Amino acid sequence: MNLMEHMGIESDRIHFSWISSAESTKFVKVVKEVTEKVKALGPQQHFKKNDAKVA
Amino acid sequence: MLDYIDKIKEISERLLKDCSVEMVIGFRKGTLPMMNEPCFARTPEDVGQFVWDSNCGINLANYLTDRKERIGIVAKGCDTRNIATHIIENKISREQLVVIGVPCKGMIDKHKIATLFADEIQTVTENGEKILVTAGGKETPLNKSDVLQKNCAVCTHRNPVFYDELAAEKVEEQQDVDRYADVQEIEAMDTQEKWDYFESLLSPCIRCYACKNACPLCYCPTCFVDEAKPQWVGKGQDPTDVRTFHFLRAFHCAGRCTDCGACERACPVGINMRVFTKKLEKDCFEQFGWEAGMSLDERPPLDTYRPNDPNDFIK
Amino acid sequence: MSEWEPKIVSFLCNWCSYGAADLAGVSRMEYPSNIRVIRIPCTGRMSPKFALAALREGADGVWVSG
């Protein structure tokens, strides 16, 4: 997602991984890693659409 | 470039007369200066309207999508690349086409010229490397090289990639141009600067979709912007929606865009939306060694798997 | 107020990562609860639209896993 980064969204917000269905340990590891990285960036404000949603 | 006209007319007339095509698509003079429009010649008499000058920036490949008849088409370097993309994507077959290749020396940027003059531009004529603009009753000569469209200034494929007829001798390709200077400039910014850059770039956008209509790649029967359930992008001018539109439009062109500049040319408010597509074009070139439309046999990178495809971004 | 916790929209392939998540659950492994899982039939179903839609709706991060 180079273009995302190019237009000003932090590259650490978007993650890709490849985990086999047998790799639960890797799953846990990646979840932790992704959470940490996103947490470090703080809330995402840029792309959020702020006006009230119509139900 | 003006001397191409007779040759284009001659070829088109011959093709129509011997019935090898049912229609020739070319350009004719528009009603406003610098606005040549597409012309669909069905009889040898129609061919008389054809022109060729530095205002033929519209990408004629746009008019080939799903056509059934045999067509002759006047095509610059970038047009032939888009025709190749159409053929690869089965939007037209090679057998249907007679490509009249036109070596191109770049098209002039009507936005740029318009900003140079306070008065309305009445006529624009050209003579070799000189452009003569009449505005407010005064004539001003300009150098063509100063007012080229931005994509033409860095174009490295001016000659048609493939053709059946050639309207003129091939021109020399530009060698020492820095094709990605503008992209690199943005890449050097930090995240916030990038965000602000695009925010100000897109702020005048009125969502008229001229860019997507002018683009030969945009031919989906239902565009994502028109989908309502789910609605991927709102219809208004909310900055998030505007950005989503431009971003997704660019993504649909990934690995297909030839940087023909039709989108930028069509924009009524002069947004340079090529900074989106150019980035993807650069990525394709750097990561896959791919330039769209250069061959009829090779499948595009997003369509194929190669063991050495870059995958560093996957954990 | 407690510490801010990010919301991460995760698109997991039914056959790979979704299975891994299942296995992690069955094995009672602990992992952060910030992810909101969306099961997709295959990572091939993923589209840039989805990632953008998630961000527009206020997600702090997007994770795609095959």
CSV table of C-alpha atoms in Angstrom, one decimal, chain B:
chain,number,residue,atom,x,y,z
B,1,MET,CA,3.4,18.6,-36.6
B,2,LEU,CA,1.0,20.3,-38.9
B,3,ASP,CA,2.5,18.5,-41.9
B,4,TYR,CA,1.1,15.2,-40.6
B,5,ILE,CA,-2.4,16.3,-41.5
B,6,ASP,CA,-2.2,15.5,-45.2
B,7,LYS,CA,-0.7,12.1,-44.6
B,8,ILE,CA,-3.4,11.3,-41.9
B,9,LYS,CA,-6.1,12.4,-44.3
B,10,GLU,CA,-4.6,10.4,-47.2
B,11,ILE,CA,-4.3,7.2,-45.1
B,12,SER,CA,-7.8,7.6,-43.6
B,13,GLU,CA,-9.4,8.2,-47.0
B,14,ARG,CA,-7.8,5.2,-48.5
B,15,LEU,CA,-8.9,3.0,-45.6
B,16,LEU,CA,-12.5,4.2,-45.9
B,17,LYS,CA,-12.6,4.0,-49.7
B,18,ASP,CA,-11.4,0.4,-49.9
B,19,CYS,CA,-13.7,-0.5,-47.0
B,20,SER,CA,-11.0,-2.0,-44.8
B,21,VAL,CA,-12.5,0.0,-42.0
B,22,GLU,CA,-16.0,1.3,-41.2
B,23,MET,CA,-14.8,4.3,-39.3
B,24,VAL,CA,-11.7,6.3,-38.6
B,25,ILE,CA,-11.3,8.0,-35.3
B,26,GLY,CA,-9.2,11.2,-35.4
B,27,PHE,CA,-9.3,14.8,-34.3
B,28,ARG,CA,-11.0,17.8,-35.7
B,29,LYS,CA,-10.9,21.4,-34.6
B,30,GLY,CA,-12.8,22.2,-31.5
B,31,THR,CA,-15.1,25.2,-31.0
B,32,LEU,CA,-12.6,26.8,-28.6
B,33,PRO,CA,-8.9,27.3,-29.0
B,34,MET,CA,-6.7,24.4,-27.7
B,35,MET,CA,-9.7,22.1,-27.5
B,36,ASN,CA,-9.5,19.7,-30.4
B,37,GLU,CA,-12.3,17.1,-30.3
B,38,PRO,CA,-12.6,13.5,-31.4
B,39,CYS,CA,-13.9,13.1,-34.9
B,40,PHE,CA,-15.5,9.9,-36.2
B,41,ALA,CA,-15.2,9.7,-39.9
B,42,ARG,CA,-17.5,7.2,-41.6
B,43,THR,CA,-17.3,8.4,-45.2
B,44,PRO,CA,-14.2,9.5,-47.2
B,45,GLU,CA,-15.8,13.0,-47.2
B,46,ASP,CA,-15.7,13.2,-43.4
B,47,VAL,CA,-12.0,12.9,-43.5
B,48,GLY,CA,-11.6,16.5,-44.7
B,49,GLN,CA,-12.3,17.6,-41.1
B,50,PHE,CA,-9.3,15.9,-39.6
B,51,VAL,CA,-6.5,18.0,-38.1
B,52,TRP,CA,-3.4,17.3,-36.2
B,53,ASP,CA,-1.6,19.8,-34.0
B,54,SER,CA,-0.4,20.2,-30.5
B,55,ASN,CA,-3.9,20.2,-29.0
B,56,CYS,CA,-4.7,16.5,-29.6
B,57,GLY,CA,-4.1,15.5,-26.0
B,58,ILE,CA,-7.4,13.5,-25.7
B,59,ASN,CA,-6.7,9.8,-25.6
B,60,LEU,CA,-8.6,8.2,-28.5
B,61,ALA,CA,-8.2,4.7,-27.1
B,62,ASN,CA,-11.1,5.8,-24.9
B,63,TYR,CA,-13.5,5.4,-27.8
B,64,LEU,CA,-12.6,1.9,-28.7
B,65,THR,CA,-14.1,0.1,-25.6
B,66,ASP,CA,-16.3,-2.8,-26.7
B,67,ARG,CA,-16.7,-1.5,-30.3
B,68,LYS,CA,-17.8,-4.2,-32.7
B,69,GLU,CA,-16.9,-2.7,-36.1
B,70,ARG,CA,-13.5,-2.4,-37.8
B,71,ILE,CA,-11.9,0.8,-36.9
B,72,GLY,CA,-9.0,2.9,-38.0
B,73,ILE,CA,-7.6,5.0,-35.3
B,74,VAL,CA,-5.1,7.9,-35.2
B,75,ALA,CA,-2.8,7.2,-32.3
B,76,LYS,CA,0.1,8.9,-30.6
B,77,GLY,CA,2.7,6.9,-28.6
B,78,CYS,CA,0.6,6.9,-25.4
B,79,ASP,CA,-2.6,6.1,-27.4
B,80,THR,CA,-1.1,3.0,-28.8
B,81,ARG,CA,0.0,1.9,-25.3
B,82,ASN,CA,-3.6,2.3,-24.2
B,83,ILE,CA,-4.9,0.5,-27.2
B,84,ALA,CA,-2.5,-2.3,-26.2
B,85,THR,CA,-3.9,-2.3,-22.7
B,86,HIS,CA,-7.4,-2.5,-24.3
B,87,ILE,CA,-6.4,-5.5,-26.4
B,88,ILE,CA,-4.8,-7.3,-23.4
B,89,GLU,CA,-8.0,-6.7,-21.4
B,90,ASN,CA,-10.2,-8.0,-24.3
B,91,LYS,CA,-12.0,-4.7,-24.8
B,92,ILE,CA,-11.2,-4.8,-28.5
B,93,SER,CA,-9.4,-7.2,-30.8
B,94,ARG,CA,-6.2,-6.4,-32.7
B,95,GLU,CA,-7.9,-7.7,-35.9
B,96,GLN,CA,-10.5,-5.0,-35.7
B,97,LEU,CA,-8.0,-2.2,-35.7
B,98,VAL,CA,-6.0,-0.4,-38.2
B,99,VAL,CA,-3.7,1.8,-36.2
B,100,ILE,CA,-2.5,5.0,-37.9
B,101,GLY,CA,0.6,5.7,-35.8
B,102,VAL,CA,1.5,9.3,-35.3
B,103,PRO,CA,5.0,10.1,-33.8
B,104,CYS,CA,4.3,12.8,-31.3
B,105,LYS,CA,6.3,15.8,-30.0
B,106,GLY,CA,4.2,16.5,-27.1
B,107,MET,CA,0.9,18.3,-26.5
B,108,ILE,CA,0.6,21.8,-25.1
B,109,ASP,CA,-0.9,22.4,-21.6
B,110,LYS,CA,-4.0,24.5,-22.0
B,111,HIS,CA,-4.3,25.1,-18.3
B,112,LYS,CA,-0.8,26.5,-18.2
B,113,ILE,CA,-1.4,28.8,-21.2
B,114,ALA,CA,-4.7,30.0,-19.8
B,115,THR,CA,-3.0,31.1,-16.6
B,116,LEU,CA,-0.4,33.1,-18.6
B,117,PHE,CA,-3.0,35.5,-19.9
B,118,ALA,CA,-5.4,37.7,-18.1
B,119,ASP,CA,-7.7,38.0,-21.1
B,120,GLU,CA,-9.7,35.3,-22.8
B,121,ILE,CA,-7.6,33.5,-25.4
B,122,GLN,CA,-9.0,33.9,-28.9
B,123,THR,CA,-6.7,31.9,-31.1
B,124,VAL,CA,-3.7,29.7,-30.7
B,125,THR,CA,-1.7,28.8,-33.7
B,126,GLU,CA,1.6,27.0,-34.0
B,127,ASN,CA,4.5,27.0,-36.3
B,128,GLY,CA,7.2,24.4,-35.5
B,129,GLU,CA,8.5,25.1,-32.1
B,130,LYS,CA,6.6,28.3,-31.7
B,131,ILE,CA,3.2,28.8,-30.3
B,132,LEU,CA,1.4,32.0,-31.1
B,133,VAL,CA,-1.4,33.0,-28.7
B,134,THR,CA,-3.8,35.8,-29.3
B,135,ALA,CA,-5.5,37.1,-26.2
B,136,GLY,CA,-7.2,40.5,-25.8
B,137,GLY,CA,-6.2,41.5,-29.3
B,138,LYS,CA,-2.5,41.0,-28.6
B,139,GLU,CA,-0.3,38.4,-30.1
B,140,THR,CA,2.3,36.7,-27.9
B,141,PRO,CA,4.8,34.1,-29.1
B,142,LEU,CA,5.6,31.2,-26.8
B,143,ASN,CA,8.1,28.4,-27.0
B,144,LYS,CA,6.4,25.1,-27.3
B,145,SER,CA,8.9,23.5,-25.0
B,146,ASP,CA,7.9,25.9,-22.2
B,147,VAL,CA,4.2,25.1,-22.4
B,148,LEU,CA,4.2,21.3,-22.9
B,149,GLN,CA,1.9,19.2,-20.8
B,150,LYS,CA,3.8,18.0,-17.8
B,151,ASN,CA,3.5,14.4,-18.8
B,152,CYS,CA,4.7,15.1,-22.3
B,153,ALA,CA,7.7,16.9,-21.0
B,154,VAL,CA,8.9,13.7,-19.4
B,155,CYS,CA,7.5,11.3,-22.0
B,156,THR,CA,9.9,8.6,-23.2
B,157,HIS,CA,7.6,6.8,-25.6
B,158,ARG,CA,6.7,9.4,-28.2
B,159,ASN,CA,6.6,7.0,-31.1
B,160,PRO,CA,3.8,4.5,-31.5
B,161,VAL,CA,4.6,1.1,-29.9
B,162,PHE,CA,2.8,-0.7,-32.7
B,163,TYR,CA,1.0,0.5,-35.9
B,164,ASP,CA,-0.2,-0.6,-39.3
B,165,GLU,CA,0.4,2.7,-41.0
B,166,LEU,CA,2.7,5.5,-40.0
B,167,ALA,CA,1.8,9.2,-40.6
B,168,ALA,CA,5.4,10.5,-40.4
B,169,GLU,CA,9.0,9.6,-39.7
B,170,LYS,CA,9.6,8.5,-36.2
B,171,VAL,CA,10.8,11.2,-33.8
B,172,GLU,CA,13.7,11.0,-31.5
B,173,GLU,CA,12.8,9.8,-28.1
B,174,GLN,CA,13.7,12.0,-25.1
B,175,GLN,CA,16.6,10.4,-23.3
B,176,ASP,CA,17.9,12.3,-20.3
B,177,VAL,CA,14.6,13.2,-18.6
B,178,ASP,CA,13.9,12.7,-15.0
B,179,ARG,CA,10.6,11.0,-15.2
B,180,TYR,CA,9.8,10.9,-11.6
B,181,ALA,CA,11.0,14.2,-10.2
B,182,ASP,CA,7.6,15.2,-9.1
B,183,VAL,CA,6.9,11.9,-7.3
B,184,GLN,CA,10.2,12.0,-5.5
B,185,GLU,CA,9.5,15.5,-4.3
B,186,ILE,CA,6.4,14.2,-2.5
B,187,GLU,CA,8.1,11.1,-1.3
B,188,ALA,CA,10.6,13.3,0.5
B,189,MET,CA,7.9,14.9,2.6
B,190,ASP,CA,6.9,13.6,6.0
B,191,THR,CA,3.5,12.1,6.7
B,192,GLN,CA,1.8,15.3,7.8
B,193,GLU,CA,3.2,17.3,4.9
B,194,LYS,CA,2.1,14.7,2.5
B,195,TRP,CA,-1.4,14.8,3.9
B,196,ASP,CA,-1.5,18.6,3.7
B,197,TYR,CA,-0.1,18.5,0.2
B,198,PHE,CA,-2.9,16.3,-1.1
B,199,GLU,CA,-5.5,18.1,0.9
B,200,SER,CA,-4.7,21.4,-0.8
B,201,LEU,CA,-4.3,19.6,-4.2
B,202,LEU,CA,-7.8,18.2,-4.0
B,203,SER,CA,-9.6,21.1,-2.4
B,204,PRO,CA,-10.8,22.6,-5.6
B,205,CYS,CA,-12.3,19.2,-6.8
B,206,ILE,CA,-15.9,19.4,-7.7
B,207,ARG,CA,-16.4,15.7,-8.3
B,208,CYS,CA,-17.4,16.2,-12.0
B,209,TYR,CA,-15.7,12.9,-12.9
B,210,ALA,CA,-14.2,14.4,-16.0
B,211,CYS,CA,-10.9,12.7,-15.2
B,212,LYS,CA,-12.5,9.3,-15.1
B,213,ASN,CA,-14.5,9.9,-18.3
B,214,ALA,CA,-11.5,11.0,-20.2
B,215,CYS,CA,-9.5,8.1,-19.0
B,216,PRO,CA,-9.4,5.1,-21.4
B,217,LEU,CA,-8.9,2.7,-18.5
B,218,CYS,CA,-12.2,3.6,-16.8
B,219,TYR,CA,-14.8,1.5,-18.5
B,220,CYS,CA,-16.5,-0.5,-15.8
B,221,PRO,CA,-20.2,-0.8,-16.5
B,222,THR,CA,-20.9,0.5,-12.9
B,223,CYS,CA,-18.2,2.6,-11.4
B,224,PHE,CA,-17.5,2.3,-7.7
B,225,VAL,CA,-18.6,5.9,-7.2
B,226,ASP,CA,-22.1,5.0,-8.4
B,227,GLU,CA,-22.5,2.0,-6.2
B,228,ALA,CA,-25.0,2.7,-3.4
B,229,LYS,CA,-25.2,-0.6,-1.5
B,230,PRO,CA,-22.6,-0.6,-0.1
B,231,GLN,CA,-21.7,2.9,-0.7
B,232,TRP,CA,-17.9,3.0,-0.9
B,233,VAL,CA,-17.6,6.7,-1.3
B,234,GLY,CA,-20.1,9.5,-0.5
B,235,LYS,CA,-21.4,11.7,-3.3
B,236,GLY,CA,-20.6,15.1,-1.8
B,237,GLN,CA,-17.5,17.3,-1.5
B,238,ASP,CA,-16.5,16.0,1.9
B,239,PRO,CA,-12.7,16.0,1.8
B,240,THR,CA,-12.6,12.3,2.8
B,241,ASP,CA,-14.9,11.4,0.0
B,242,VAL,CA,-13.0,13.4,-2.6
B,243,ARG,CA,-9.8,11.7,-1.5
B,244,THR,CA,-11.3,8.3,-1.5
B,245,PHE,CA,-12.5,8.9,-5.0
B,246,HIS,CA,-9.1,10.0,-6.3
B,247,PHE,CA,-7.3,7.3,-4.4
B,248,LEU,CA,-9.5,4.4,-5.6
B,249,ARG,CA,-9.5,5.8,-9.2
B,250,ALA,CA,-5.8,5.7,-9.1
B,251,PHE,CA,-5.7,2.2,-7.8
B,252,HIS,CA,-7.9,1.0,-10.6
B,253,CYS,CA,-5.3,2.3,-12.9
B,254,ALA,CA,-2.4,0.5,-11.2
B,255,GLY,CA,-0.2,-1.3,-13.8
B,256,ARG,CA,-2.4,0.1,-16.6
B,257,CYS,CA,-1.8,3.8,-16.6
B,258,THR,CA,0.4,5.0,-19.4
B,259,ASP,CA,0.6,8.6,-18.0
B,260,CYS,CA,-1.1,10.0,-21.1
B,261,GLY,CA,-2.3,13.0,-19.2
B,262,ALA,CA,-5.9,12.8,-20.4
B,263,CYS,CA,-7.2,13.1,-16.8
B,264,GLU,CA,-5.3,16.2,-16.0
B,265,ARG,CA,-6.2,17.7,-19.3
B,266,ALA,CA,-9.9,17.1,-18.8
B,267,CYS,CA,-10.0,18.6,-15.3
B,268,PRO,CA,-12.0,21.9,-15.4
B,269,VAL,CA,-10.3,23.2,-12.2
B,270,GLY,CA,-6.8,22.1,-13.2
B,271,ILE,CA,-6.0,19.5,-10.5
B,272,ASN,CA,-2.9,17.5,-11.3
B,273,MET,CA,-4.3,14.1,-10.3
B,274,ARG,CA,-1.4,12.5,-12.0
B,275,VAL,CA,0.5,12.6,-8.8
B,276,PHE,CA,-1.6,9.6,-7.7
B,277,THR,CA,-1.3,7.5,-10.8
B,278,LYS,CA,2.3,8.5,-11.4
B,279,LYS,CA,3.3,7.0,-8.0
B,280,LEU,CA,1.7,3.7,-9.0
B,281,GLU,CA,3.4,3.9,-12.3
B,282,LYS,CA,6.7,4.4,-10.7
B,283,ASP,CA,6.1,1.5,-8.3
B,284,CYS,CA,5.2,-0.8,-11.1
B,285,PHE,CA,8.3,0.3,-13.0
B,286,GLU,CA,10.6,-0.1,-10.0
B,287,GLN,CA,9.2,-3.3,-8.5
B,288,PHE,CA,8.1,-5.2,-11.6
B,289,GLY,CA,10.0,-3.5,-14.3
B,290,TRP,CA,6.7,-2.9,-16.0
B,291,GLU,CA,5.5,-0.2,-18.3
B,292,ALA,CA,1.9,-0.5,-19.4
B,293,GLY,CA,1.0,-1.2,-23.0
B,294,MET,CA,4.5,-1.8,-24.3
B,295,SER,CA,3.7,-5.3,-25.6
B,296,LEU,CA,0.6,-7.3,-26.7
B,297,ASP,CA,1.9,-10.6,-25.4
B,298,GLU,CA,2.9,-9.9,-21.8
B,299,ARG,CA,0.4,-10.1,-19.0
B,300,PRO,CA,0.4,-7.1,-16.6
B,301,PRO,CA,2.1,-7.6,-13.2
B,302,LEU,CA,-1.1,-7.5,-11.1
B,303,ASP,CA,-2.4,-10.4,-13.3
B,304,THR,CA,0.5,-12.8,-12.9
B,305,TYR,CA,2.6,-14.4,-10.3
B,306,ARG,CA,6.4,-14.5,-10.5
B,307,PRO,CA,8.4,-16.1,-7.7
B,308,ASN,CA,10.6,-13.0,-7.4
B,309,ASP,CA,7.7,-10.6,-6.9
B,310,PRO,CA,8.5,-8.3,-4.1
B,311,ASN,CA,6.8,-9.4,-0.8
B,312,ASP,CA,8.8,-7.6,1.9
B,313,PHE,CA,5.6,-5.9,3.2
B,314,ILE,CA,4.1,-9.2,4.3
B,315,LYS,CA,5.0,-10.3,7.8
